[in-house]
Tab-separated table of C-alpha atoms and ligand atoms in Angstrom:
chain	number	residue	atom	x	y	z
A	917	MET	CA	160.819	24.040	19.999
A	918	LYS	CA	159.324	20.685	20.594
A	919	LEU	CA	161.867	17.972	19.885
A	920	ILE	CA	161.980	14.215	19.768
A	921	LEU	CA	165.434	12.505	19.875
A	922	LEU	CA	165.131	8.921	18.163
A	923	GLY	CA	167.954	6.426	18.419
A	924	ALA	CA	168.945	2.812	19.559
A	925	PRO	CA	170.150	2.251	23.160
A	926	GLY	CA	173.536	3.488	23.806
A	927	ALA	CA	173.437	6.034	20.516
A	928	GLY	CA	174.083	9.030	22.583
A	929	LYS	CA	170.237	10.235	22.980
A	930	GLY	CA	170.687	11.373	26.131
A	931	THR	CA	173.969	13.436	26.064
A	932	GLN	CA	172.839	15.135	22.903
A	933	ALA	CA	169.312	15.936	24.766
A	934	GLU	CA	171.808	17.536	27.494
A	935	VAL	CA	173.501	19.859	24.838
A	936	ILE	CA	170.083	20.943	23.267
A	937	CYS	CA	168.548	21.550	26.509
A	938	GLU	CA	171.375	24.181	27.283
A	939	HIS	CA	171.357	25.333	23.609
A	940	LEU	CA	167.744	26.486	23.709
A	941	SER	CA	167.166	26.284	27.569
A	942	ILE	CA	164.225	23.734	27.852
A	943	PRO	CA	163.754	20.782	29.279
A	944	ALA	CA	165.242	17.481	28.185
A	945	ILE	CA	162.899	14.613	29.540
A	946	SER	CA	163.872	11.245	29.899
A	947	THR	CA	161.026	8.470	30.456
A	948	GLY	CA	163.954	6.054	31.344
A	949	ASN	CA	165.624	8.711	34.265
A	950	ILE	CA	161.778	9.200	35.489
A	951	ILE	CA	161.515	5.554	35.583
A	952	ARG	CA	164.608	4.860	37.215
A	953	GLU	CA	163.884	7.824	39.897
A	954	ALA	CA	160.395	6.012	40.477
A	955	LEU	CA	162.377	2.462	40.757
A	956	THR	CA	164.798	4.124	43.461
A	957	SER	CA	161.965	6.067	45.858
A	958	GLY	CA	160.049	2.428	45.430
A	959	THR	CA	156.610	3.590	43.956
A	960	GLU	CA	154.202	1.301	42.411
A	961	MET	CA	154.986	2.464	39.034
A	962	GLY	CA	158.733	1.997	39.762
A	963	LEU	CA	157.741	-1.656	41.081
A	964	ARG	CA	155.830	-2.215	37.757
A	965	ALA	CA	158.535	-0.994	35.074
A	966	LYS	CA	161.388	-2.911	37.098
A	967	SER	CA	160.889	-6.507	35.744
A	968	TYR	CA	160.437	-5.052	31.912
A	969	MET	CA	163.645	-2.837	32.569
A	970	ASP	CA	165.775	-5.263	33.929
A	971	GLU	CA	164.825	-7.736	30.955
A	972	GLY	CA	165.750	-4.919	28.327
A	973	LYS	CA	161.924	-5.194	27.571
A	974	LEU	CA	159.780	-1.928	27.202
A	975	VAL	CA	157.479	-0.794	29.766
A	976	PRO	CA	153.880	-1.120	28.667
A	977	ASP	CA	152.809	2.025	26.821
A	978	GLU	CA	150.050	3.014	28.879
A	979	VAL	CA	152.555	3.651	31.708
A	980	VAL	CA	154.785	5.685	29.800
A	981	ILE	CA	152.437	7.587	28.183
A	982	GLY	CA	150.757	8.401	31.853
A	983	ILE	CA	154.193	9.340	32.939
A	984	ILE	CA	154.531	11.666	29.642
A	985	GLN	CA	151.191	13.163	29.977
A	986	ASP	CA	152.059	14.228	33.650
A	987	ARG	CA	155.322	15.775	32.617
A	988	LEU	CA	154.268	17.720	30.083
A	989	LYS	CA	151.561	19.798	32.263
A	990	GLN	CA	154.642	21.008	34.320
A	991	ASP	CA	155.233	24.742	34.225
A	992	ASP	CA	159.095	24.515	32.586
A	993	CYS	CA	157.384	22.697	29.510
A	994	LYS	CA	155.660	25.867	28.204
A	995	ASN	CA	158.180	27.299	25.853
A	996	GLY	CA	159.130	23.861	24.548
A	997	PHE	CA	161.050	20.494	25.410
A	998	ILE	CA	163.061	17.907	24.300
A	999	LEU	CA	161.816	13.936	24.692
A	1000	ASP	CA	164.650	11.395	25.167
A	1001	GLY	CA	163.574	7.943	24.654
A	1002	PHE	CA	159.708	8.538	24.059
A	1003	PRO	CA	158.143	7.809	21.900
A	1004	ARG	CA	159.328	4.440	21.477
A	1005	THR	CA	156.392	2.735	19.891
A	1006	ILE	CA	153.751	3.485	17.122
A	1007	PRO	CA	150.789	3.738	19.813
A	1008	GLN	CA	153.226	6.388	22.170
A	1009	ALA	CA	153.427	8.265	19.197
A	1010	GLU	CA	149.627	8.370	18.567
A	1011	ALA	CA	149.205	9.001	22.315
A	1012	LEU	CA	151.138	12.121	21.848
A	1013	ASP	CA	149.424	13.305	18.552
A	1014	LYS	CA	145.973	12.655	20.366
A	1015	MET	CA	147.342	15.020	23.437
A	1016	GLY	CA	147.539	17.789	21.088
A	1017	VAL	CA	151.151	17.985	21.155
A	1018	VAL	CA	152.680	19.248	17.659
A	1019	ILE	CA	156.120	18.174	17.464
A	1020	ASP	CA	158.570	20.342	15.525
A	1021	LYS	CA	161.745	18.037	14.616
A	1022	VAL	CA	162.463	14.430	15.091
A	1023	ILE	CA	166.421	14.098	15.019
A	1024	ASP	CA	167.752	10.260	14.877
A	1025	ILE	CA	170.936	9.627	15.967
A	1026	GLU	CA	172.294	6.570	14.115
A	1027	VAL	CA	174.875	4.333	15.453
A	1028	PRO	CA	175.629	0.664	13.924
A	1029	ASP	CA	174.652	-2.039	16.416
A	1030	GLU	CA	178.157	-3.159	17.026
A	1031	LYS	CA	179.292	0.119	17.360
A	1032	ILE	CA	176.180	0.166	20.243
A	1033	VAL	CA	177.295	-3.114	21.870
A	1034	GLU	CA	181.102	-1.885	22.275
A	1035	ARG	CA	179.485	1.408	23.815
A	1036	MET	CA	177.240	0.142	26.047
A	1037	SER	CA	179.959	-2.330	28.012
A	1038	GLY	CA	181.696	1.118	29.096
A	1039	ARG	CA	178.799	2.913	29.958
A	1040	ARG	CA	178.372	4.223	33.632
A	1041	VAL	CA	175.734	6.405	35.275
A	1042	CYS	CA	175.517	8.523	38.339
A	1043	GLU	CA	173.443	6.517	40.981
A	1044	SER	CA	172.594	10.193	42.327
A	1045	CYS	CA	171.475	12.122	39.476
A	1046	GLY	CA	171.765	9.995	36.533
A	1047	ALA	CA	174.261	11.559	34.308
A	1048	SER	CA	175.693	9.171	32.189
A	1049	TYR	CA	179.227	8.662	31.274
A	1050	HIS	CA	181.884	6.552	29.330
A	1051	LEU	CA	184.783	4.968	30.044
A	1052	LEU	CA	186.281	5.737	26.809
A	1053	TYR	CA	184.437	8.535	24.917
A	1054	LYS	CA	182.978	10.456	28.121
A	1055	LYS	CA	185.442	10.168	31.019
A	1056	PRO	CA	184.381	11.605	34.255
A	1057	GLU	CA	187.380	13.778	35.684
A	1058	VAL	CA	187.829	11.961	38.888
A	1059	GLU	CA	187.538	8.299	38.330
A	1060	GLY	CA	184.221	6.850	39.660
A	1061	LYS	CA	182.383	9.636	40.483
A	1062	CYS	CA	180.537	11.795	39.252
A	1063	GLY	CA	181.313	15.564	37.532
A	1064	LYS	CA	178.130	17.038	38.453
A	1065	CYS	CA	176.911	16.084	41.784
A	1066	GLY	CA	180.001	13.631	43.134
A	1067	GLY	CA	177.450	10.594	43.298
A	1068	THR	CA	178.904	7.527	42.724
A	1069	LEU	CA	179.239	5.720	38.747
A	1070	ILE	CA	177.683	2.352	38.415
A	1071	GLN	CA	177.025	0.348	35.622
A	1072	ARG	CA	173.178	-0.149	34.835
A	1073	LYS	CA	171.811	-3.564	34.805
A	1074	ASP	CA	170.383	-3.096	31.732
A	1075	ASP	CA	173.983	-2.346	30.139
A	1076	HIS	CA	174.995	-6.176	30.677
A	1077	PRO	CA	175.790	-7.457	27.036
A	1078	ASP	CA	173.054	-10.104	26.768
A	1079	THR	CA	170.332	-7.447	27.833
A	1080	VAL	CA	172.332	-4.933	25.016
A	1081	LYS	CA	171.156	-7.328	22.841
A	1082	GLU	CA	167.408	-7.588	23.694
A	1083	ARG	CA	167.059	-3.959	23.654
A	1084	LEU	CA	168.791	-3.618	20.245
A	1085	LYS	CA	165.994	-6.551	19.035
A	1086	VAL	CA	163.172	-4.381	20.944
A	1087	TYR	CA	164.506	-1.358	19.503
A	1088	HIS	CA	164.612	-2.842	15.727
A	1089	ASP	CA	161.380	-4.435	16.024
A	1090	GLN	CA	159.101	-1.452	17.785
A	1091	THR	CA	161.251	1.850	17.877
A	1092	GLU	CA	162.946	1.818	14.335
A	1093	PRO	CA	159.262	2.217	12.532
A	1094	LEU	CA	158.907	5.586	14.051
A	1095	LYS	CA	161.537	6.934	11.673
A	1096	GLY	CA	158.661	6.212	8.889
A	1097	TYR	CA	156.191	7.548	10.806
A	1098	TYR	CA	158.238	11.244	11.422
A	1099	GLU	CA	159.604	11.188	8.032
A	1100	LYS	CA	155.830	11.059	6.136
A	1101	GLN	CA	155.503	14.158	8.544
A	1102	GLY	CA	158.608	15.788	7.055
A	1103	LYS	CA	159.939	15.765	10.358
A	1104	LEU	CA	162.601	13.518	10.455
A	1105	ARG	CA	166.502	14.867	11.058
A	1106	ILE	CA	169.335	12.223	10.819
A	1107	VAL	CA	172.340	12.685	12.623
A	1108	GLU	CA	175.437	9.967	12.326
A	1109	GLY	CA	176.763	9.051	15.343
A	1110	GLN	CA	180.485	10.096	15.585
A	1111	GLU	CA	183.307	8.541	17.551
A	1112	ALA	CA	183.607	12.261	19.608
A	1113	VAL	CA	181.045	13.693	21.236
A	1114	GLU	CA	181.468	17.179	20.179
A	1115	ASP	CA	181.037	15.851	16.647
A	1116	THR	CA	177.940	14.439	17.068
A	1117	THR	CA	177.060	17.509	18.552
A	1118	LYS	CA	177.987	20.084	15.980
A	1119	LEU	CA	175.864	17.851	13.549
A	1120	THR	CA	172.584	17.905	15.856
A	1121	LEU	CA	173.210	21.506	16.653
A	1122	ALA	CA	173.038	21.820	12.780
A	1123	ALA	CA	169.897	19.154	12.405
A	1124	LEU	CA	167.757	21.688	14.464
A	1125	GLU	CA	168.534	24.693	12.279
A	1126	ALA	CA	167.387	21.923	8.816
B	1925	LIG	P1	168.047	4.020	26.550
B	1925	LIG	O1	167.990	4.798	25.726
B	1925	LIG	O2	169.812	3.487	26.557
B	1925	LIG	O3	167.879	2.509	26.157
B	1925	LIG	P2	166.856	4.383	28.732
B	1925	LIG	O4	166.988	5.109	29.970
B	1925	LIG	O5	166.094	5.583	27.929
B	1925	LIG	O6	167.802	3.640	28.070
B	1925	LIG	O7	165.629	3.365	28.931
B	1925	LIG	C1	165.592	1.929	29.886
B	1925	LIG	C2	164.707	1.449	29.817
B	1925	LIG	O8	163.508	1.865	30.346
B	1925	LIG	C3	164.289	0.629	28.542
B	1925	LIG	O9	165.044	-0.465	27.991
B	1925	LIG	C4	162.732	0.565	28.966
B	1925	LIG	O10	162.508	-0.863	29.612
B	1925	LIG	C5	162.302	1.690	29.867
B	1925	LIG	N1	161.757	2.864	29.030
B	1925	LIG	C6	162.189	3.862	28.905
B	1925	LIG	N2	161.346	4.863	28.297
B	1925	LIG	C7	160.670	3.751	27.711
B	1925	LIG	C8	159.272	4.036	26.652
B	1925	LIG	N3	159.328	5.210	25.611
B	1925	LIG	N4	158.395	3.207	26.598
B	1925	LIG	C9	158.720	1.871	27.058
B	1925	LIG	N5	159.614	1.826	27.478
B	1925	LIG	C10	160.603	2.568	27.801
B	1926	LIG	ZN1	175.750	12.690	40.048
């Protein structure tokens, strides 16, 4: 199955991507994580992306399209994949079509803006493996430590409130039009994000069947 997860920043795409990844045994591919890894290892692509990311802006289409093109060629994508955070613009969606990638379903996780701002302020990510946590909704077992790898949990620079507002604006302007794009193709499935992660998960798994 080839899936796309759509939704505002902080809507919980990453968490749901991990759930589907385990459920269907297909890789979850996060452009955000790939860019952050490039940043940490100091590659040219990472350096180019940094200024956009820190300001809450989108990294240029050709950069992320290149990332996805390379990633989808890898062996583990043969039986399908979940795209988390790609496409984020109409030209990115068109690029997928041009690559001949036929998407089965697009799951859109809807969360109101006010909730997003509240959630983002509590979000923490593992410095080492990128796993995400929340101070209220998805607490790590040991405070400040990643349950998967023991790494230190930090707040992403772009999760600070002013940057979050900019990211929401970018989402509404550039990413939300993708709903119409996939609705027309009959692929859009809407999931209302719930307070409890497990409740959203149930709806996501149901949307995979629908
Ligand atoms: P979130 O979903 O919480 O916004 P991500 O980790 O998916 O966070 O993305 C973080 C940042 O990485 C974005 O704000 C943007 O700068 C960059 N980015 C990730 N994916 C894309 C994409 N498909 N197109 C452009 N920029 C992207
Ligand atoms: Zn970790």
